[in-house]
Amino acid sequence: MKRSNWSFRRYILYIVVFLALIWAESLVHPRIAPKVDPNAGKPSNTAGINKDDEKNRSLYRLPQTKGKTRDFTSEQGNGEQIRLIPGTVTRTVDGDTVYVRLVSGDEEKVRLTGVNTPEIHHPQKGVEPYGREAADYTRSHLSGKKVYLETDISERDKYGRLLAYVWMARPSSTTDSEIRAKMFNARLLLDGYGQLMTVPPNVKYADYFQNYQREARENNLGLWGIKGTF
């Protein structure tokens, strides 16, 4: 009887020691729950992309021209560089909108940044005062001419048009004298064919443009010389 009790006690002791070892092991090497992917089991987003949505998104991508003539970089005196996209103006729409053929062969509808000329095709406004003069001015200066496009922070408007500063010759800097002489956006303001239109975040030359408009207005140039209009 005594031997049987001892065997039972020894069996219980073995169980206690075994459980103690398991507990000690769990303290030294705790189990880490496997990482669960929150997207597991969900359908892939790419499978349901609408082709029309993809086409619309492509309107807001600046076309890449081919080869080494994709763009030029002009070095400024302060070390800053300007990215310029070369092209040729194929036709003009009005004073502030033109079509440009890039060296890749792609044609872009370009809206000049920072300036607004009177309308000539507006469905409600019709032909505004000095609209045809502004359109003729742009056509005479840009049609068929090689230009260099500079984009700002936002490259496209809601209509998909490329927003750009149109340089008539490659600038050596972005000083006041270079802007006056070579940037067509500035010429529209300086000669009184357009008004300042600042739309953030595209405000790189806004301070210059404000001064150019003030000069034209003080000298009654272009549309500023029309009495009772502005």
PDB file of C-alpha atoms in Angstrom:
ATOM      1  CA  MET A   1       0.000   0.000   0.000  1.00  0.00           C
ATOM      2  CA  LYS A   2       2.858   2.328   0.938  1.00  0.00           C
ATOM      3  CA  ARG A   3       4.629   1.527  -2.337  1.00  0.00           C
ATOM      4  CA  SER A   4       1.480   2.302  -4.295  1.00  0.00           C
ATOM      5  CA  ASN A   5       1.101   5.699  -2.580  1.00  0.00           C
ATOM      6  CA  TRP A   6       4.722   6.538  -3.323  1.00  0.00           C
ATOM      7  CA  SER A   7       4.289   5.706  -7.011  1.00  0.00           C
ATOM      8  CA  PHE A   8       1.226   7.924  -7.188  1.00  0.00           C
ATOM      9  CA  ARG A   9       3.053  10.802  -5.497  1.00  0.00           C
ATOM     10  CA  ARG A  10       5.992  10.421  -7.862  1.00  0.00           C
ATOM     11  CA  TYR A  11       3.609  10.500 -10.855  1.00  0.00           C
ATOM     12  CA  ILE A  12       2.019  13.704  -9.563  1.00  0.00           C
ATOM     13  CA  LEU A  13       5.490  15.195  -9.024  1.00  0.00           C
ATOM     14  CA  TYR A  14       6.443  14.426 -12.642  1.00  0.00           C
ATOM     15  CA  ILE A  15       3.321  16.177 -13.912  1.00  0.00           C
ATOM     16  CA  VAL A  16       4.015  19.271 -11.766  1.00  0.00           C
ATOM     17  CA  VAL A  17       7.632  19.446 -12.952  1.00  0.00           C
ATOM     18  CA  PHE A  18       6.531  19.044 -16.602  1.00  0.00           C
ATOM     19  CA  LEU A  19       3.960  21.843 -16.329  1.00  0.00           C
ATOM     20  CA  ALA A  20       6.530  24.059 -14.603  1.00  0.00           C
ATOM     21  CA  LEU A  21       8.980  23.535 -17.465  1.00  0.00           C
ATOM     22  CA  ILE A  22       6.338  24.446 -20.049  1.00  0.00           C
ATOM     23  CA  TRP A  23       5.475  27.629 -18.127  1.00  0.00           C
ATOM     24  CA  ALA A  24       9.155  28.584 -17.865  1.00  0.00           C
ATOM     25  CA  GLU A  25       9.622  28.003 -21.604  1.00  0.00           C
ATOM     26  CA  SER A  26       6.718  30.325 -22.399  1.00  0.00           C
ATOM     27  CA  LEU A  27       8.347  33.109 -20.389  1.00  0.00           C
ATOM     28  CA  VAL A  28      11.678  32.773 -22.184  1.00  0.00           C
ATOM     29  CA  HIS A  29      10.229  32.331 -25.709  1.00  0.00           C
ATOM     30  CA  PRO A  30       6.775  33.951 -25.859  1.00  0.00           C
ATOM     31  CA  ARG A  31       4.688  33.126 -28.907  1.00  0.00           C
ATOM     32  CA  ILE A  32       4.176  35.966 -31.445  1.00  0.00           C
ATOM     33  CA  ALA A  33       0.895  36.075 -33.253  1.00  0.00           C
ATOM     34  CA  PRO A  34       1.362  35.910 -37.045  1.00  0.00           C
ATOM     35  CA  LYS A  35       0.899  39.211 -38.923  1.00  0.00           C
ATOM     36  CA  VAL A  36      -2.427  39.291 -40.673  1.00  0.00           C
ATOM     37  CA  ASP A  37      -2.664  41.061 -44.019  1.00  0.00           C
ATOM     38  CA  PRO A  38      -5.742  43.352 -43.773  1.00  0.00           C
ATOM     39  CA  ASN A  39      -6.151  43.121 -47.551  1.00  0.00           C
ATOM     40  CA  ALA A  40      -6.024  39.342 -47.652  1.00  0.00           C
ATOM     41  CA  GLY A  41      -9.047  37.915 -49.351  1.00  0.00           C
ATOM     42  CA  LYS A  42     -10.007  41.236 -50.933  1.00  0.00           C
ATOM     43  CA  PRO A  43     -10.179  41.508 -54.746  1.00  0.00           C
ATOM     44  CA  SER A  44      -7.334  43.363 -56.444  1.00  0.00           C
ATOM     45  CA  ASN A  45      -8.075  47.014 -57.291  1.00  0.00           C
ATOM     46  CA  THR A  46      -6.353  46.721 -60.641  1.00  0.00           C
ATOM     47  CA  ALA A  47      -8.836  44.145 -61.822  1.00  0.00           C
ATOM     48  CA  GLY A  48     -11.700  46.615 -61.759  1.00  0.00           C
ATOM     49  CA  ILE A  49     -10.086  49.699 -63.320  1.00  0.00           C
ATOM     50  CA  ASN A  50     -12.432  51.341 -65.751  1.00  0.00           C
ATOM     51  CA  LYS A  51     -10.776  52.010 -69.109  1.00  0.00           C
ATOM     52  CA  ASP A  52     -12.491  55.391 -69.360  1.00  0.00           C
ATOM     53  CA  ASP A  53     -11.088  56.401 -65.950  1.00  0.00           C
ATOM     54  CA  GLU A  54      -7.615  55.365 -67.072  1.00  0.00           C
ATOM     55  CA  LYS A  55      -8.019  57.431 -70.247  1.00  0.00           C
ATOM     56  CA  ASN A  56      -9.118  60.491 -68.261  1.00  0.00           C
ATOM     57  CA  ARG A  57      -6.164  60.158 -65.913  1.00  0.00           C
ATOM     58  CA  SER A  58      -3.828  60.074 -68.893  1.00  0.00           C
ATOM     59  CA  LEU A  59      -4.982  63.587 -69.834  1.00  0.00           C
ATOM     60  CA  TYR A  60      -3.139  64.885 -66.807  1.00  0.00           C
ATOM     61  CA  ARG A  61       0.202  63.331 -67.652  1.00  0.00           C
ATOM     62  CA  LEU A  62       2.687  65.523 -69.452  1.00  0.00           C
ATOM     63  CA  PRO A  63       3.606  63.719 -72.696  1.00  0.00           C
ATOM     64  CA  GLN A  64       7.192  62.563 -72.862  1.00  0.00           C
ATOM     65  CA  THR A  65       8.972  63.508 -76.044  1.00  0.00           C
ATOM     66  CA  LYS A  66      11.390  61.073 -77.632  1.00  0.00           C
ATOM     67  CA  GLY A  67      15.144  60.971 -77.622  1.00  0.00           C
ATOM     68  CA  LYS A  68      17.571  63.532 -76.291  1.00  0.00           C
ATOM     69  CA  THR A  69      15.374  66.416 -77.396  1.00  0.00           C
ATOM     70  CA  ARG A  70      12.755  65.668 -74.720  1.00  0.00           C
ATOM     71  CA  ASP A  71      13.517  68.943 -72.973  1.00  0.00           C
ATOM     72  CA  PHE A  72      16.225  71.509 -72.422  1.00  0.00           C
ATOM     73  CA  THR A  73      17.548  72.889 -69.179  1.00  0.00           C
ATOM     74  CA  SER A  74      18.595  76.511 -68.909  1.00  0.00           C
ATOM     75  CA  GLU A  75      21.042  77.426 -66.184  1.00  0.00           C
ATOM     76  CA  GLN A  76      20.300  80.604 -64.256  1.00  0.00           C
ATOM     77  CA  GLY A  77      22.814  82.825 -62.551  1.00  0.00           C
ATOM     78  CA  ASN A  78      21.810  81.605 -59.097  1.00  0.00           C
ATOM     79  CA  GLY A  79      22.314  77.957 -60.064  1.00  0.00           C
ATOM     80  CA  GLU A  80      18.594  77.249 -60.443  1.00  0.00           C
ATOM     81  CA  GLN A  81      17.595  75.359 -63.549  1.00  0.00           C
ATOM     82  CA  ILE A  82      14.523  75.826 -65.743  1.00  0.00           C
ATOM     83  CA  ARG A  83      13.045  72.807 -67.505  1.00  0.00           C
ATOM     84  CA  LEU A  84      11.967  73.830 -70.998  1.00  0.00           C
ATOM     85  CA  ILE A  85       9.916  71.745 -73.416  1.00  0.00           C
ATOM     86  CA  PRO A  86      10.561  72.700 -77.047  1.00  0.00           C
ATOM     87  CA  GLY A  87       7.831  72.738 -79.654  1.00  0.00           C
ATOM     88  CA  THR A  88       6.273  74.632 -82.545  1.00  0.00           C
ATOM     89  CA  VAL A  89       3.013  76.570 -82.440  1.00  0.00           C
ATOM     90  CA  THR A  90       0.710  75.020 -85.035  1.00  0.00           C
ATOM     91  CA  ARG A  91      -2.316  77.275 -84.539  1.00  0.00           C
ATOM     92  CA  THR A  92      -3.836  79.774 -82.153  1.00  0.00           C
ATOM     93  CA  VAL A  93      -7.294  79.652 -80.565  1.00  0.00           C
ATOM     94  CA  ASP A  94      -7.434  83.118 -79.044  1.00  0.00           C
ATOM     95  CA  GLY A  95      -5.104  85.445 -77.205  1.00  0.00           C
ATOM     96  CA  ASP A  96      -4.166  83.057 -74.411  1.00  0.00           C
ATOM     97  CA  THR A  97      -4.602  79.567 -75.908  1.00  0.00           C
ATOM     98  CA  VAL A  98      -2.509  77.904 -78.613  1.00  0.00           C
ATOM     99  CA  TYR A  99      -1.686  74.477 -79.986  1.00  0.00           C
ATOM    100  CA  VAL A 100       1.940  73.343 -79.824  1.00  0.00           C
ATOM    101  CA  ARG A 101       3.507  70.398 -81.647  1.00  0.00           C
ATOM    102  CA  LEU A 102       6.183  68.847 -79.427  1.00  0.00           C
ATOM    103  CA  VAL A 103       9.289  67.229 -80.883  1.00  0.00           C
ATOM    104  CA  SER A 104       7.755  63.830 -80.091  1.00  0.00           C
ATOM    105  CA  GLY A 105       4.990  64.577 -82.595  1.00  0.00           C
ATOM    106  CA  ASP A 106       2.355  65.007 -79.879  1.00  0.00           C
ATOM    107  CA  GLU A 107       0.204  68.121 -80.140  1.00  0.00           C
ATOM    108  CA  GLU A 108      -0.739  69.924 -76.933  1.00  0.00           C
ATOM    109  CA  LYS A 109      -3.436  72.497 -76.325  1.00  0.00           C
ATOM    110  CA  VAL A 110      -1.618  75.068 -74.216  1.00  0.00           C
ATOM    111  CA  ARG A 111      -3.205  77.639 -71.926  1.00  0.00           C
ATOM    112  CA  LEU A 112      -0.836  80.481 -71.107  1.00  0.00           C
ATOM    113  CA  THR A 113      -0.285  80.732 -67.363  1.00  0.00           C
ATOM    114  CA  GLY A 114      -0.863  83.934 -65.407  1.00  0.00           C
ATOM    115  CA  VAL A 115      -2.681  85.960 -68.060  1.00  0.00           C
ATOM    116  CA  ASN A 116      -6.237  86.183 -69.368  1.00  0.00           C
ATOM    117  CA  THR A 117      -7.168  87.812 -72.670  1.00  0.00           C
ATOM    118  CA  PRO A 118     -10.678  88.907 -73.715  1.00  0.00           C
ATOM    119  CA  GLU A 119     -12.894  86.121 -75.049  1.00  0.00           C
ATOM    120  CA  ILE A 120     -13.771  85.594 -78.709  1.00  0.00           C
ATOM    121  CA  HIS A 121     -15.484  82.181 -78.545  1.00  0.00           C
ATOM    122  CA  HIS A 122     -17.383  82.308 -75.249  1.00  0.00           C
ATOM    123  CA  PRO A 123     -20.944  80.859 -75.505  1.00  0.00           C
ATOM    124  CA  GLN A 124     -22.397  83.553 -73.227  1.00  0.00           C
ATOM    125  CA  LYS A 125     -19.993  86.477 -73.507  1.00  0.00           C
ATOM    126  CA  GLY A 126     -19.448  86.207 -77.240  1.00  0.00           C
ATOM    127  CA  VAL A 127     -16.669  88.465 -78.511  1.00  0.00           C
ATOM    128  CA  GLU A 128     -15.406  90.752 -75.755  1.00  0.00           C
ATOM    129  CA  PRO A 129     -13.814  94.167 -76.372  1.00  0.00           C
ATOM    130  CA  TYR A 130     -10.235  93.822 -77.576  1.00  0.00           C
ATOM    131  CA  GLY A 131     -10.639  90.057 -77.934  1.00  0.00           C
ATOM    132  CA  ARG A 132      -9.919  89.966 -81.654  1.00  0.00           C
ATOM    133  CA  GLU A 133      -6.971  92.319 -81.265  1.00  0.00           C
ATOM    134  CA  ALA A 134      -5.487  90.025 -78.619  1.00  0.00           C
ATOM    135  CA  ALA A 135      -6.069  86.951 -80.792  1.00  0.00           C
ATOM    136  CA  ASP A 136      -4.423  88.647 -83.787  1.00  0.00           C
ATOM    137  CA  TYR A 137      -1.484  89.714 -81.621  1.00  0.00           C
ATOM    138  CA  THR A 138      -0.895  86.147 -80.460  1.00  0.00           C
ATOM    139  CA  ARG A 139      -1.272  84.737 -83.968  1.00  0.00           C
ATOM    140  CA  SER A 140       1.194  87.221 -85.463  1.00  0.00           C
ATOM    141  CA  HIS A 141       3.822  86.542 -82.794  1.00  0.00           C
ATOM    142  CA  LEU A 142       3.495  82.779 -82.262  1.00  0.00           C
ATOM    143  CA  SER A 143       1.903  81.039 -85.247  1.00  0.00           C
ATOM    144  CA  GLY A 144       4.441  78.694 -86.846  1.00  0.00           C
ATOM    145  CA  LYS A 145       7.152  79.789 -84.393  1.00  0.00           C
ATOM    146  CA  LYS A 146       9.403  77.610 -82.276  1.00  0.00           C
ATOM    147  CA  VAL A 147       8.751  78.079 -78.564  1.00  0.00           C
ATOM    148  CA  TYR A 148       9.914  76.701 -75.231  1.00  0.00           C
ATOM    149  CA  LEU A 149       7.281  75.748 -72.682  1.00  0.00           C
ATOM    150  CA  GLU A 150       7.873  76.047 -68.963  1.00  0.00           C
ATOM    151  CA  THR A 151       5.378  74.474 -66.577  1.00  0.00           C
ATOM    152  CA  ASP A 152       4.766  75.469 -62.963  1.00  0.00           C
ATOM    153  CA  ILE A 153       3.597  73.425 -59.965  1.00  0.00           C
ATOM    154  CA  SER A 154       0.297  72.382 -61.552  1.00  0.00           C
ATOM    155  CA  GLU A 155       0.801  71.212 -65.140  1.00  0.00           C
ATOM    156  CA  ARG A 156      -2.844  70.830 -66.209  1.00  0.00           C
ATOM    157  CA  ASP A 157      -6.152  72.586 -65.730  1.00  0.00           C
ATOM    158  CA  LYS A 158      -9.484  70.826 -65.281  1.00  0.00           C
ATOM    159  CA  TYR A 159      -9.957  70.719 -69.055  1.00  0.00           C
ATOM    160  CA  GLY A 160      -6.715  68.815 -69.575  1.00  0.00           C
ATOM    161  CA  ARG A 161      -4.912  71.758 -71.175  1.00  0.00           C
ATOM    162  CA  LEU A 162      -1.208  72.131 -70.540  1.00  0.00           C
ATOM    163  CA  LEU A 163      -0.520  75.238 -68.436  1.00  0.00           C
ATOM    164  CA  ALA A 164       2.701  76.915 -69.474  1.00  0.00           C
ATOM    165  CA  TYR A 165       4.857  79.992 -69.669  1.00  0.00           C
ATOM    166  CA  VAL A 166       5.697  80.356 -73.349  1.00  0.00           C
ATOM    167  CA  TRP A 167       9.244  81.489 -74.040  1.00  0.00           C
ATOM    168  CA  MET A 168       9.893  82.758 -77.559  1.00  0.00           C
ATOM    169  CA  ALA A 169      13.616  82.111 -77.111  1.00  0.00           C
ATOM    170  CA  ARG A 170      15.615  80.161 -74.565  1.00  0.00           C
ATOM    171  CA  PRO A 171      16.169  82.347 -71.487  1.00  0.00           C
ATOM    172  CA  SER A 172      19.613  82.657 -69.976  1.00  0.00           C
ATOM    173  CA  SER A 173      18.011  83.584 -66.647  1.00  0.00           C
ATOM    174  CA  THR A 174      14.672  84.574 -65.151  1.00  0.00           C
ATOM    175  CA  THR A 175      15.600  88.178 -64.564  1.00  0.00           C
ATOM    176  CA  ASP A 176      13.172  90.971 -65.346  1.00  0.00           C
ATOM    177  CA  SER A 177      14.942  91.858 -68.583  1.00  0.00           C
ATOM    178  CA  GLU A 178      14.857  88.254 -69.867  1.00  0.00           C
ATOM    179  CA  ILE A 179      11.180  87.849 -69.006  1.00  0.00           C
ATOM    180  CA  ARG A 180      10.263  91.110 -70.736  1.00  0.00           C
ATOM    181  CA  ALA A 181      12.198  90.254 -73.861  1.00  0.00           C
ATOM    182  CA  LYS A 182      11.491  86.540 -74.280  1.00  0.00           C
ATOM    183  CA  MET A 183       8.338  85.398 -72.453  1.00  0.00           C
ATOM    184  CA  PHE A 184       5.124  85.819 -74.441  1.00  0.00           C
ATOM    185  CA  ASN A 185       2.889  85.717 -71.343  1.00  0.00           C
ATOM    186  CA  ALA A 186       4.706  88.828 -70.166  1.00  0.00           C
ATOM    187  CA  ARG A 187       4.382  90.527 -73.568  1.00  0.00           C
ATOM    188  CA  LEU A 188       0.593  90.153 -73.485  1.00  0.00           C
ATOM    189  CA  LEU A 189       0.505  92.034 -70.188  1.00  0.00           C
ATOM    190  CA  LEU A 190       3.133  94.630 -71.091  1.00  0.00           C
ATOM    191  CA  ASP A 191       1.416  95.541 -74.353  1.00  0.00           C
ATOM    192  CA  GLY A 192      -2.069  95.616 -72.842  1.00  0.00           C
ATOM    193  CA  TYR A 193      -3.590  92.585 -74.567  1.00  0.00           C
ATOM    194  CA  GLY A 194      -4.431  90.698 -71.386  1.00  0.00           C
ATOM    195  CA  GLN A 195      -5.034  90.979 -67.680  1.00  0.00           C
ATOM    196  CA  LEU A 196      -3.269  89.320 -64.784  1.00  0.00           C
ATOM    197  CA  MET A 197      -4.876  86.039 -63.721  1.00  0.00           C
ATOM    198  CA  THR A 198      -3.200  84.421 -60.727  1.00  0.00           C
ATOM    199  CA  VAL A 199      -4.289  80.864 -59.933  1.00  0.00           C
ATOM    200  CA  PRO A 200      -2.266  79.213 -57.135  1.00  0.00           C
ATOM    201  CA  PRO A 201      -0.092  77.217 -56.996  1.00  0.00           C
ATOM    202  CA  ASN A 202       1.163  78.553 -60.360  1.00  0.00           C
ATOM    203  CA  VAL A 203       2.555  81.849 -59.087  1.00  0.00           C
ATOM    204  CA  LYS A 204       6.244  81.699 -60.034  1.00  0.00           C
ATOM    205  CA  TYR A 205       6.163  84.957 -62.020  1.00  0.00           C
ATOM    206  CA  ALA A 206       3.119  86.577 -60.386  1.00  0.00           C
ATOM    207  CA  ASP A 207       5.064  89.515 -58.930  1.00  0.00           C
ATOM    208  CA  TYR A 208       6.607  90.335 -62.305  1.00  0.00           C
ATOM    209  CA  PHE A 209       3.238  90.020 -64.032  1.00  0.00           C
ATOM    210  CA  GLN A 210       1.594  92.369 -61.566  1.00  0.00           C
ATOM    211  CA  ASN A 211       4.188  95.023 -62.340  1.00  0.00           C
ATOM    212  CA  TYR A 212       3.765  94.532 -66.092  1.00  0.00           C
ATOM    213  CA  GLN A 213       0.013  94.988 -65.894  1.00  0.00           C
ATOM    214  CA  ARG A 214       0.417  98.129 -63.820  1.00  0.00           C
ATOM    215  CA  GLU A 215       2.787  99.599 -66.409  1.00  0.00           C
ATOM    216  CA  ALA A 216       0.358  98.919 -69.260  1.00  0.00           C
ATOM    217  CA  ARG A 217      -2.572 100.328 -67.327  1.00  0.00           C
ATOM    218  CA  GLU A 218      -0.739 103.492 -66.333  1.00  0.00           C
ATOM    219  CA  ASN A 219       0.163 104.050 -69.981  1.00  0.00           C
ATOM    220  CA  ASN A 220      -3.345 103.235 -71.294  1.00  0.00           C
ATOM    221  CA  LEU A 221      -1.976 100.525 -73.550  1.00  0.00           C
ATOM    222  CA  GLY A 222      -4.214  98.129 -75.432  1.00  0.00           C
ATOM    223  CA  LEU A 223      -7.434  97.260 -73.647  1.00  0.00           C
ATOM    224  CA  TRP A 224      -6.592  99.740 -70.874  1.00  0.00           C
ATOM    225  CA  GLY A 225      -7.103 102.546 -73.371  1.00  0.00           C
ATOM    226  CA  ILE A 226     -10.746 101.649 -74.000  1.00  0.00           C
ATOM    227  CA  LYS A 227     -12.840 104.190 -72.144  1.00  0.00           C
ATOM    228  CA  GLY A 228     -15.577 102.867 -69.904  1.00  0.00           C
ATOM    229  CA  THR A 229     -14.521  99.251 -70.331  1.00  0.00           C
ATOM    230  CA  PHE A 230     -12.242  98.765 -67.345  1.00  0.00           C
TER     231      PHE A 230
END
